[in-house]
Amino acid sequence: KHDKKDLLKEAVEIMVAEKLQLQQGKKIGLLVEDSAVEAALKNIEKNNGLGEGQLAAMLESEGRSLEVYKNHIRDQILVSKVTRYELSSRLKISDRKIAKYYHDNQKDFWKEGKFKVRHILILLKKDTPADNKMESYKHIKNILAEIKNGKDFADAAKEYSEDVSASSGGLVGYIEKGKMVTEFEEAVFNLKEGEISDVVETEFGLHIIKVDEVVKGSTLPLKEVKGKIQNILSFEKQKLAYENWMKELRATAF
């Protein structure tokens, strides 16, 4: 639990850190364009639902001028700019470290396989009477028999399916695990490329499913995940890099 003395000390530390960072920013010649200040100002107005001139009036009522406030914003942008500038050079991660992380954490970069799927759906409500359910089963079994006797699956979907995908020959698209209802997924992931399921019942009704294509799972190549790994490793180094930088600034300032 912080007492007043600790809080005051913390506030002073923050102010000192900002002053040192501002000095450093000016020393290395970093500039903040007027357009960046204006854009930040517009953002502040927008986020607080303020109209034209309202911010200036509010500041005036608090005894502050818009120009002083703009300078405060300019300083804040400069602090953030110098921090990014300084830390980016300290947070450079070697390709060797990135490659090591990639090889040590292969499972994190595994991309699940996906299945290109079509289906034919005969709608069936949960409370459908047994006789009607039987009729629907007979109907879909007849459709399945037609397909097994050589009828094109897409044509059968256009003719019989009661799903919105009927017009595109029953095309659902590429699906990955966890995207569809369990019974549908189980049927899909048990089919090989080109295979057609038996009748599958889900909460939506009765389906016949066809897998057009199977794209096997694979480990993402290093070049695709390099940026992500860089961010992970940079984040780990960030706190230490910031502390070391502030130590250096303090040492040179005093």
PDB file of C-alpha atoms in Angstrom:
ATOM      1  CA  LYS A   1       0.000   0.000   0.000  1.00  0.00           C
ATOM      2  CA  HIS A   2       1.419   3.398  -1.019  1.00  0.00           C
ATOM      3  CA  ASP A   3       1.517   6.230   1.492  1.00  0.00           C
ATOM      4  CA  LYS A   4       1.566   9.918   0.461  1.00  0.00           C
ATOM      5  CA  LYS A   5       5.355  10.092   0.665  1.00  0.00           C
ATOM      6  CA  ASP A   6       5.755   7.145  -1.754  1.00  0.00           C
ATOM      7  CA  LEU A   7       3.205   8.578  -4.179  1.00  0.00           C
ATOM      8  CA  LEU A   8       4.954  11.953  -4.147  1.00  0.00           C
ATOM      9  CA  LYS A   9       8.316  10.285  -4.739  1.00  0.00           C
ATOM     10  CA  GLU A  10       6.822   8.293  -7.645  1.00  0.00           C
ATOM     11  CA  ALA A  11       5.335  11.464  -9.195  1.00  0.00           C
ATOM     12  CA  VAL A  12       8.684  13.262  -8.923  1.00  0.00           C
ATOM     13  CA  GLU A  13      10.454  10.252 -10.518  1.00  0.00           C
ATOM     14  CA  ILE A  14       8.037  10.374 -13.473  1.00  0.00           C
ATOM     15  CA  MET A  15       8.547  14.139 -13.906  1.00  0.00           C
ATOM     16  CA  VAL A  16      12.335  13.781 -13.733  1.00  0.00           C
ATOM     17  CA  ALA A  17      12.249  10.909 -16.252  1.00  0.00           C
ATOM     18  CA  GLU A  18      10.148  12.993 -18.665  1.00  0.00           C
ATOM     19  CA  LYS A  19      12.477  16.005 -18.328  1.00  0.00           C
ATOM     20  CA  LEU A  20      15.523  13.818 -19.030  1.00  0.00           C
ATOM     21  CA  GLN A  21      13.800  12.241 -22.036  1.00  0.00           C
ATOM     22  CA  LEU A  22      12.819  15.672 -23.403  1.00  0.00           C
ATOM     23  CA  GLN A  23      16.403  16.907 -23.049  1.00  0.00           C
ATOM     24  CA  GLN A  24      17.659  13.817 -24.866  1.00  0.00           C
ATOM     25  CA  GLY A  25      15.095  14.244 -27.661  1.00  0.00           C
ATOM     26  CA  LYS A  26      16.169  17.850 -28.230  1.00  0.00           C
ATOM     27  CA  LYS A  27      19.854  16.901 -27.953  1.00  0.00           C
ATOM     28  CA  ILE A  28      19.600  14.333 -30.763  1.00  0.00           C
ATOM     29  CA  GLY A  29      17.525  16.729 -32.864  1.00  0.00           C
ATOM     30  CA  LEU A  30      14.133  14.996 -32.876  1.00  0.00           C
ATOM     31  CA  LEU A  31      11.341  17.328 -33.969  1.00  0.00           C
ATOM     32  CA  VAL A  32       7.573  17.224 -33.563  1.00  0.00           C
ATOM     33  CA  GLU A  33       5.689  18.662 -36.538  1.00  0.00           C
ATOM     34  CA  ASP A  34       2.855  21.156 -35.934  1.00  0.00           C
ATOM     35  CA  SER A  35       0.564  18.818 -37.901  1.00  0.00           C
ATOM     36  CA  ALA A  36       1.202  16.031 -35.341  1.00  0.00           C
ATOM     37  CA  VAL A  37       0.247  18.384 -32.487  1.00  0.00           C
ATOM     38  CA  GLU A  38      -2.913  19.504 -34.318  1.00  0.00           C
ATOM     39  CA  ALA A  39      -3.874  15.882 -35.066  1.00  0.00           C
ATOM     40  CA  ALA A  40      -3.411  14.937 -31.381  1.00  0.00           C
ATOM     41  CA  LEU A  41      -5.503  17.945 -30.353  1.00  0.00           C
ATOM     42  CA  LYS A  42      -8.310  16.943 -32.749  1.00  0.00           C
ATOM     43  CA  ASN A  43      -8.161  13.429 -31.318  1.00  0.00           C
ATOM     44  CA  ILE A  44      -8.502  14.717 -27.752  1.00  0.00           C
ATOM     45  CA  GLU A  45     -11.506  16.843 -28.785  1.00  0.00           C
ATOM     46  CA  LYS A  46     -13.122  13.923 -30.619  1.00  0.00           C
ATOM     47  CA  ASN A  47     -12.581  11.455 -27.741  1.00  0.00           C
ATOM     48  CA  ASN A  48     -14.135  13.903 -25.289  1.00  0.00           C
ATOM     49  CA  GLY A  49     -17.029  14.893 -27.569  1.00  0.00           C
ATOM     50  CA  LEU A  50     -15.903  18.523 -27.731  1.00  0.00           C
ATOM     51  CA  GLY A  51     -16.932  20.855 -30.545  1.00  0.00           C
ATOM     52  CA  GLU A  52     -14.933  23.635 -32.219  1.00  0.00           C
ATOM     53  CA  GLY A  53     -13.422  26.011 -29.635  1.00  0.00           C
ATOM     54  CA  GLN A  54     -14.788  24.149 -26.598  1.00  0.00           C
ATOM     55  CA  LEU A  55     -11.383  22.858 -25.479  1.00  0.00           C
ATOM     56  CA  ALA A  56      -9.884  26.377 -25.567  1.00  0.00           C
ATOM     57  CA  ALA A  57     -12.813  27.671 -23.469  1.00  0.00           C
ATOM     58  CA  MET A  58     -12.399  24.852 -20.928  1.00  0.00           C
ATOM     59  CA  LEU A  59      -8.664  25.510 -20.610  1.00  0.00           C
ATOM     60  CA  GLU A  60      -9.286  29.235 -20.188  1.00  0.00           C
ATOM     61  CA  SER A  61     -11.759  28.561 -17.378  1.00  0.00           C
ATOM     62  CA  GLU A  62      -8.962  26.591 -15.665  1.00  0.00           C
ATOM     63  CA  GLY A  63      -6.555  29.479 -16.156  1.00  0.00           C
ATOM     64  CA  ARG A  64      -4.538  27.754 -18.913  1.00  0.00           C
ATOM     65  CA  SER A  65      -3.993  28.841 -22.506  1.00  0.00           C
ATOM     66  CA  LEU A  66      -4.353  26.672 -25.604  1.00  0.00           C
ATOM     67  CA  GLU A  67      -0.741  27.452 -26.573  1.00  0.00           C
ATOM     68  CA  VAL A  68       0.607  26.156 -23.244  1.00  0.00           C
ATOM     69  CA  TYR A  69      -1.542  23.031 -23.663  1.00  0.00           C
ATOM     70  CA  LYS A  70      -0.212  22.553 -27.229  1.00  0.00           C
ATOM     71  CA  ASN A  71       3.343  22.739 -25.889  1.00  0.00           C
ATOM     72  CA  HIS A  72       2.463  20.102 -23.292  1.00  0.00           C
ATOM     73  CA  ILE A  73       1.151  17.832 -26.092  1.00  0.00           C
ATOM     74  CA  ARG A  74       4.298  18.536 -28.156  1.00  0.00           C
ATOM     75  CA  ASP A  75       6.449  17.459 -25.190  1.00  0.00           C
ATOM     76  CA  GLN A  76       4.403  14.274 -24.713  1.00  0.00           C
ATOM     77  CA  ILE A  77       4.826  13.367 -28.410  1.00  0.00           C
ATOM     78  CA  LEU A  78       8.557  14.086 -28.193  1.00  0.00           C
ATOM     79  CA  VAL A  79       8.903  11.870 -25.083  1.00  0.00           C
ATOM     80  CA  SER A  80       7.158   9.018 -26.888  1.00  0.00           C
ATOM     81  CA  LYS A  81       9.284   9.621 -30.033  1.00  0.00           C
ATOM     82  CA  VAL A  82      12.624   9.626 -28.198  1.00  0.00           C
ATOM     83  CA  THR A  83      11.637   6.555 -26.168  1.00  0.00           C
ATOM     84  CA  ARG A  84      10.764   4.639 -29.359  1.00  0.00           C
ATOM     85  CA  TYR A  85      13.934   5.857 -31.051  1.00  0.00           C
ATOM     86  CA  GLU A  86      16.230   4.888 -28.180  1.00  0.00           C
ATOM     87  CA  LEU A  87      14.587   1.586 -27.300  1.00  0.00           C
ATOM     88  CA  SER A  88      14.280   0.328 -30.882  1.00  0.00           C
ATOM     89  CA  SER A  89      18.070   0.319 -31.219  1.00  0.00           C
ATOM     90  CA  ARG A  90      18.436  -1.441 -27.844  1.00  0.00           C
ATOM     91  CA  LEU A  91      15.742  -3.991 -28.626  1.00  0.00           C
ATOM     92  CA  LYS A  92      17.252  -5.297 -31.838  1.00  0.00           C
ATOM     93  CA  ILE A  93      16.987  -9.071 -31.749  1.00  0.00           C
ATOM     94  CA  SER A  94      19.516 -11.112 -33.700  1.00  0.00           C
ATOM     95  CA  ASP A  95      18.351 -13.520 -36.413  1.00  0.00           C
ATOM     96  CA  ARG A  96      20.082 -16.294 -34.469  1.00  0.00           C
ATOM     97  CA  LYS A  97      17.898 -15.658 -31.387  1.00  0.00           C
ATOM     98  CA  ILE A  98      14.771 -15.494 -33.533  1.00  0.00           C
ATOM     99  CA  ALA A  99      15.654 -18.807 -35.239  1.00  0.00           C
ATOM    100  CA  LYS A 100      16.339 -20.437 -31.852  1.00  0.00           C
ATOM    101  CA  TYR A 101      12.975 -19.286 -30.461  1.00  0.00           C
ATOM    102  CA  TYR A 102      11.256 -20.563 -33.624  1.00  0.00           C
ATOM    103  CA  HIS A 103      12.830 -24.021 -33.304  1.00  0.00           C
ATOM    104  CA  ASP A 104      12.209 -24.224 -29.542  1.00  0.00           C
ATOM    105  CA  ASN A 105       8.517 -23.296 -29.903  1.00  0.00           C
ATOM    106  CA  GLN A 106       7.445 -25.092 -33.094  1.00  0.00           C
ATOM    107  CA  LYS A 107       4.053 -26.056 -31.633  1.00  0.00           C
ATOM    108  CA  ASP A 108       3.116 -22.351 -31.336  1.00  0.00           C
ATOM    109  CA  PHE A 109       3.486 -21.932 -35.094  1.00  0.00           C
ATOM    110  CA  TRP A 110       1.435 -24.935 -36.186  1.00  0.00           C
ATOM    111  CA  LYS A 111      -1.353 -24.074 -38.615  1.00  0.00           C
ATOM    112  CA  GLU A 112      -4.286 -26.483 -38.511  1.00  0.00           C
ATOM    113  CA  GLY A 113      -5.360 -28.197 -41.705  1.00  0.00           C
ATOM    114  CA  LYS A 114      -8.595 -27.168 -43.399  1.00  0.00           C
ATOM    115  CA  PHE A 115     -11.261 -28.899 -45.449  1.00  0.00           C
ATOM    116  CA  LYS A 116     -13.143 -27.537 -48.454  1.00  0.00           C
ATOM    117  CA  VAL A 117     -16.695 -28.686 -47.770  1.00  0.00           C
ATOM    118  CA  ARG A 118     -20.075 -28.918 -49.518  1.00  0.00           C
ATOM    119  CA  HIS A 119     -23.304 -30.120 -47.968  1.00  0.00           C
ATOM    120  CA  ILE A 120     -26.948 -30.800 -48.642  1.00  0.00           C
ATOM    121  CA  LEU A 121     -29.304 -29.859 -45.820  1.00  0.00           C
ATOM    122  CA  ILE A 122     -32.876 -30.951 -45.201  1.00  0.00           C
ATOM    123  CA  LEU A 123     -34.224 -28.729 -42.414  1.00  0.00           C
ATOM    124  CA  LEU A 124     -35.579 -30.459 -39.355  1.00  0.00           C
ATOM    125  CA  LYS A 125     -36.822 -28.838 -36.150  1.00  0.00           C
ATOM    126  CA  LYS A 126     -36.125 -30.454 -32.784  1.00  0.00           C
ATOM    127  CA  ASP A 127     -39.838 -30.878 -32.047  1.00  0.00           C
ATOM    128  CA  THR A 128     -40.668 -32.449 -35.436  1.00  0.00           C
ATOM    129  CA  PRO A 129     -43.084 -35.387 -34.953  1.00  0.00           C
ATOM    130  CA  ALA A 130     -41.595 -38.871 -35.456  1.00  0.00           C
ATOM    131  CA  ASP A 131     -43.599 -39.525 -38.664  1.00  0.00           C
ATOM    132  CA  ASN A 132     -42.393 -36.322 -40.329  1.00  0.00           C
ATOM    133  CA  LYS A 133     -38.836 -37.037 -39.193  1.00  0.00           C
ATOM    134  CA  MET A 134     -39.083 -40.454 -40.843  1.00  0.00           C
ATOM    135  CA  GLU A 135     -40.248 -38.821 -44.084  1.00  0.00           C
ATOM    136  CA  SER A 136     -37.272 -36.432 -44.029  1.00  0.00           C
ATOM    137  CA  TYR A 137     -34.891 -39.368 -43.423  1.00  0.00           C
ATOM    138  CA  LYS A 138     -36.365 -41.281 -46.379  1.00  0.00           C
ATOM    139  CA  HIS A 139     -36.069 -38.162 -48.551  1.00  0.00           C
ATOM    140  CA  ILE A 140     -32.398 -37.562 -47.717  1.00  0.00           C
ATOM    141  CA  LYS A 141     -31.562 -41.276 -48.058  1.00  0.00           C
ATOM    142  CA  ASN A 142     -33.035 -41.143 -51.591  1.00  0.00           C
ATOM    143  CA  ILE A 143     -30.860 -38.099 -52.386  1.00  0.00           C
ATOM    144  CA  LEU A 144     -27.813 -39.995 -51.080  1.00  0.00           C
ATOM    145  CA  ALA A 145     -28.718 -42.997 -53.262  1.00  0.00           C
ATOM    146  CA  GLU A 146     -28.941 -40.727 -56.337  1.00  0.00           C
ATOM    147  CA  ILE A 147     -25.456 -39.329 -55.591  1.00  0.00           C
ATOM    148  CA  LYS A 148     -24.050 -42.830 -55.102  1.00  0.00           C
ATOM    149  CA  ASN A 149     -25.588 -43.768 -58.459  1.00  0.00           C
ATOM    150  CA  GLY A 150     -23.607 -41.021 -60.161  1.00  0.00           C
ATOM    151  CA  LYS A 151     -25.568 -37.775 -59.705  1.00  0.00           C
ATOM    152  CA  ASP A 152     -23.224 -34.793 -59.316  1.00  0.00           C
ATOM    153  CA  PHE A 153     -23.137 -33.605 -55.676  1.00  0.00           C
ATOM    154  CA  ALA A 154     -23.326 -29.889 -56.586  1.00  0.00           C
ATOM    155  CA  ASP A 155     -26.315 -30.507 -58.881  1.00  0.00           C
ATOM    156  CA  ALA A 156     -28.069 -32.486 -56.135  1.00  0.00           C
ATOM    157  CA  ALA A 157     -27.405 -29.618 -53.670  1.00  0.00           C
ATOM    158  CA  LYS A 158     -28.888 -27.072 -56.091  1.00  0.00           C
ATOM    159  CA  GLU A 159     -31.947 -29.274 -56.568  1.00  0.00           C
ATOM    160  CA  TYR A 160     -32.628 -30.489 -53.021  1.00  0.00           C
ATOM    161  CA  SER A 161     -30.729 -28.540 -50.361  1.00  0.00           C
ATOM    162  CA  GLU A 162     -32.722 -26.233 -48.085  1.00  0.00           C
ATOM    163  CA  ASP A 163     -29.640 -24.270 -47.023  1.00  0.00           C
ATOM    164  CA  VAL A 164     -28.626 -20.842 -48.394  1.00  0.00           C
ATOM    165  CA  SER A 165     -25.580 -22.564 -49.933  1.00  0.00           C
ATOM    166  CA  ALA A 166     -27.837 -24.519 -52.357  1.00  0.00           C
ATOM    167  CA  SER A 167     -27.370 -21.969 -55.179  1.00  0.00           C
ATOM    168  CA  SER A 168     -23.576 -22.440 -55.048  1.00  0.00           C
ATOM    169  CA  GLY A 169     -23.859 -26.234 -55.192  1.00  0.00           C
ATOM    170  CA  GLY A 170     -23.845 -26.590 -51.404  1.00  0.00           C
ATOM    171  CA  LEU A 171     -20.447 -24.927 -50.986  1.00  0.00           C
ATOM    172  CA  VAL A 172     -19.701 -24.098 -47.335  1.00  0.00           C
ATOM    173  CA  GLY A 173     -16.059 -23.180 -48.057  1.00  0.00           C
ATOM    174  CA  TYR A 174     -12.846 -23.985 -46.179  1.00  0.00           C
ATOM    175  CA  ILE A 175     -13.461 -24.939 -42.575  1.00  0.00           C
ATOM    176  CA  GLU A 176     -11.068 -25.385 -39.662  1.00  0.00           C
ATOM    177  CA  LYS A 177     -11.621 -27.144 -36.339  1.00  0.00           C
ATOM    178  CA  GLY A 178     -13.837 -25.331 -33.872  1.00  0.00           C
ATOM    179  CA  LYS A 179     -15.859 -23.402 -36.453  1.00  0.00           C
ATOM    180  CA  MET A 180     -18.888 -25.690 -36.958  1.00  0.00           C
ATOM    181  CA  VAL A 181     -21.265 -27.700 -34.749  1.00  0.00           C
ATOM    182  CA  THR A 182     -19.687 -30.838 -33.274  1.00  0.00           C
ATOM    183  CA  GLU A 183     -21.605 -33.500 -35.269  1.00  0.00           C
ATOM    184  CA  PHE A 184     -20.887 -31.699 -38.551  1.00  0.00           C
ATOM    185  CA  GLU A 185     -17.179 -31.326 -37.718  1.00  0.00           C
ATOM    186  CA  GLU A 186     -16.768 -34.947 -36.634  1.00  0.00           C
ATOM    187  CA  ALA A 187     -18.208 -36.099 -39.946  1.00  0.00           C
ATOM    188  CA  VAL A 188     -15.969 -33.705 -41.944  1.00  0.00           C
ATOM    189  CA  PHE A 189     -12.746 -34.657 -40.169  1.00  0.00           C
ATOM    190  CA  ASN A 190     -13.434 -38.358 -40.714  1.00  0.00           C
ATOM    191  CA  LEU A 191     -13.723 -37.947 -44.488  1.00  0.00           C
ATOM    192  CA  LYS A 192     -10.932 -38.184 -47.039  1.00  0.00           C
ATOM    193  CA  GLU A 193     -10.648 -35.921 -50.068  1.00  0.00           C
ATOM    194  CA  GLY A 194     -13.529 -36.603 -52.471  1.00  0.00           C
ATOM    195  CA  GLU A 195     -15.489 -38.710 -49.945  1.00  0.00           C
ATOM    196  CA  ILE A 196     -19.178 -38.288 -49.102  1.00  0.00           C
ATOM    197  CA  SER A 197     -20.673 -38.870 -45.642  1.00  0.00           C
ATOM    198  CA  ASP A 198     -23.705 -40.889 -44.652  1.00  0.00           C
ATOM    199  CA  VAL A 199     -26.663 -38.877 -43.242  1.00  0.00           C
ATOM    200  CA  VAL A 200     -25.509 -36.602 -40.395  1.00  0.00           C
ATOM    201  CA  GLU A 201     -27.988 -35.100 -37.947  1.00  0.00           C
ATOM    202  CA  THR A 202     -27.321 -31.742 -36.258  1.00  0.00           C
ATOM    203  CA  GLU A 203     -29.501 -29.146 -34.527  1.00  0.00           C
ATOM    204  CA  PHE A 204     -30.183 -27.656 -37.993  1.00  0.00           C
ATOM    205  CA  GLY A 205     -31.442 -30.828 -39.622  1.00  0.00           C
ATOM    206  CA  LEU A 206     -30.138 -33.665 -41.798  1.00  0.00           C
ATOM    207  CA  HIS A 207     -26.975 -33.275 -43.864  1.00  0.00           C
ATOM    208  CA  ILE A 208     -25.010 -35.113 -46.514  1.00  0.00           C
ATOM    209  CA  ILE A 209     -21.438 -33.785 -46.507  1.00  0.00           C
ATOM    210  CA  LYS A 210     -18.760 -33.912 -49.197  1.00  0.00           C
ATOM    211  CA  VAL A 211     -15.100 -32.982 -48.785  1.00  0.00           C
ATOM    212  CA  ASP A 212     -13.782 -31.490 -52.038  1.00  0.00           C
ATOM    213  CA  GLU A 213     -10.236 -30.847 -50.850  1.00  0.00           C
ATOM    214  CA  VAL A 214      -8.034 -31.440 -47.807  1.00  0.00           C
ATOM    215  CA  VAL A 215      -5.311 -28.895 -47.029  1.00  0.00           C
ATOM    216  CA  LYS A 216      -2.961 -30.590 -44.556  1.00  0.00           C
ATOM    217  CA  GLY A 217      -1.787 -28.860 -41.374  1.00  0.00           C
ATOM    218  CA  SER A 218       1.724 -27.423 -41.415  1.00  0.00           C
ATOM    219  CA  THR A 219       4.229 -25.369 -39.430  1.00  0.00           C
ATOM    220  CA  LEU A 220       4.212 -21.745 -40.575  1.00  0.00           C
ATOM    221  CA  PRO A 221       7.535 -20.804 -42.223  1.00  0.00           C
ATOM    222  CA  LEU A 222       9.943 -18.676 -40.195  1.00  0.00           C
ATOM    223  CA  LYS A 223       9.646 -15.685 -42.559  1.00  0.00           C
ATOM    224  CA  GLU A 224       5.888 -15.497 -41.813  1.00  0.00           C
ATOM    225  CA  VAL A 225       6.302 -15.460 -38.025  1.00  0.00           C
ATOM    226  CA  LYS A 226       9.586 -13.555 -37.722  1.00  0.00           C
ATOM    227  CA  GLY A 227       7.843 -10.270 -36.798  1.00  0.00           C
ATOM    228  CA  LYS A 228       5.711 -11.975 -34.162  1.00  0.00           C
ATOM    229  CA  ILE A 229       8.787 -13.618 -32.562  1.00  0.00           C
ATOM    230  CA  GLN A 230      10.640 -10.296 -32.657  1.00  0.00           C
ATOM    231  CA  ASN A 231       7.774  -8.665 -30.716  1.00  0.00           C
ATOM    232  CA  ILE A 232       7.732 -11.468 -28.116  1.00  0.00           C
ATOM    233  CA  LEU A 233      11.496 -11.246 -27.516  1.00  0.00           C
ATOM    234  CA  SER A 234      11.489  -7.419 -27.579  1.00  0.00           C
ATOM    235  CA  PHE A 235       8.730  -7.305 -24.984  1.00  0.00           C
ATOM    236  CA  GLU A 236      10.837  -9.455 -22.655  1.00  0.00           C
ATOM    237  CA  LYS A 237      13.820  -7.086 -23.023  1.00  0.00           C
ATOM    238  CA  GLN A 238      11.840  -3.845 -22.929  1.00  0.00           C
ATOM    239  CA  LYS A 239      11.711  -3.195 -19.163  1.00  0.00           C
ATOM    240  CA  LEU A 240      15.419  -3.846 -18.694  1.00  0.00           C
ATOM    241  CA  ALA A 241      16.349  -1.726 -21.731  1.00  0.00           C
ATOM    242  CA  TYR A 242      14.240   1.189 -20.429  1.00  0.00           C
ATOM    243  CA  GLU A 243      15.787   0.978 -16.948  1.00  0.00           C
ATOM    244  CA  ASN A 244      19.333   0.912 -18.376  1.00  0.00           C
ATOM    245  CA  TRP A 245      18.583   3.871 -20.654  1.00  0.00           C
ATOM    246  CA  MET A 246      17.211   5.930 -17.741  1.00  0.00           C
ATOM    247  CA  LYS A 247      20.314   5.090 -15.640  1.00  0.00           C
ATOM    248  CA  GLU A 248      22.507   6.407 -18.473  1.00  0.00           C
ATOM    249  CA  LEU A 249      20.417   9.588 -18.820  1.00  0.00           C
ATOM    250  CA  ARG A 250      20.610  10.261 -15.089  1.00  0.00           C
ATOM    251  CA  ALA A 251      24.357   9.646 -15.036  1.00  0.00           C
ATOM    252  CA  THR A 252      24.985  12.107 -17.881  1.00  0.00           C
ATOM    253  CA  ALA A 253      22.465  14.694 -16.662  1.00  0.00           C
ATOM    254  CA  PHE A 254      23.817  15.087 -13.170  1.00  0.00           C
TER     255      PHE A 254
END
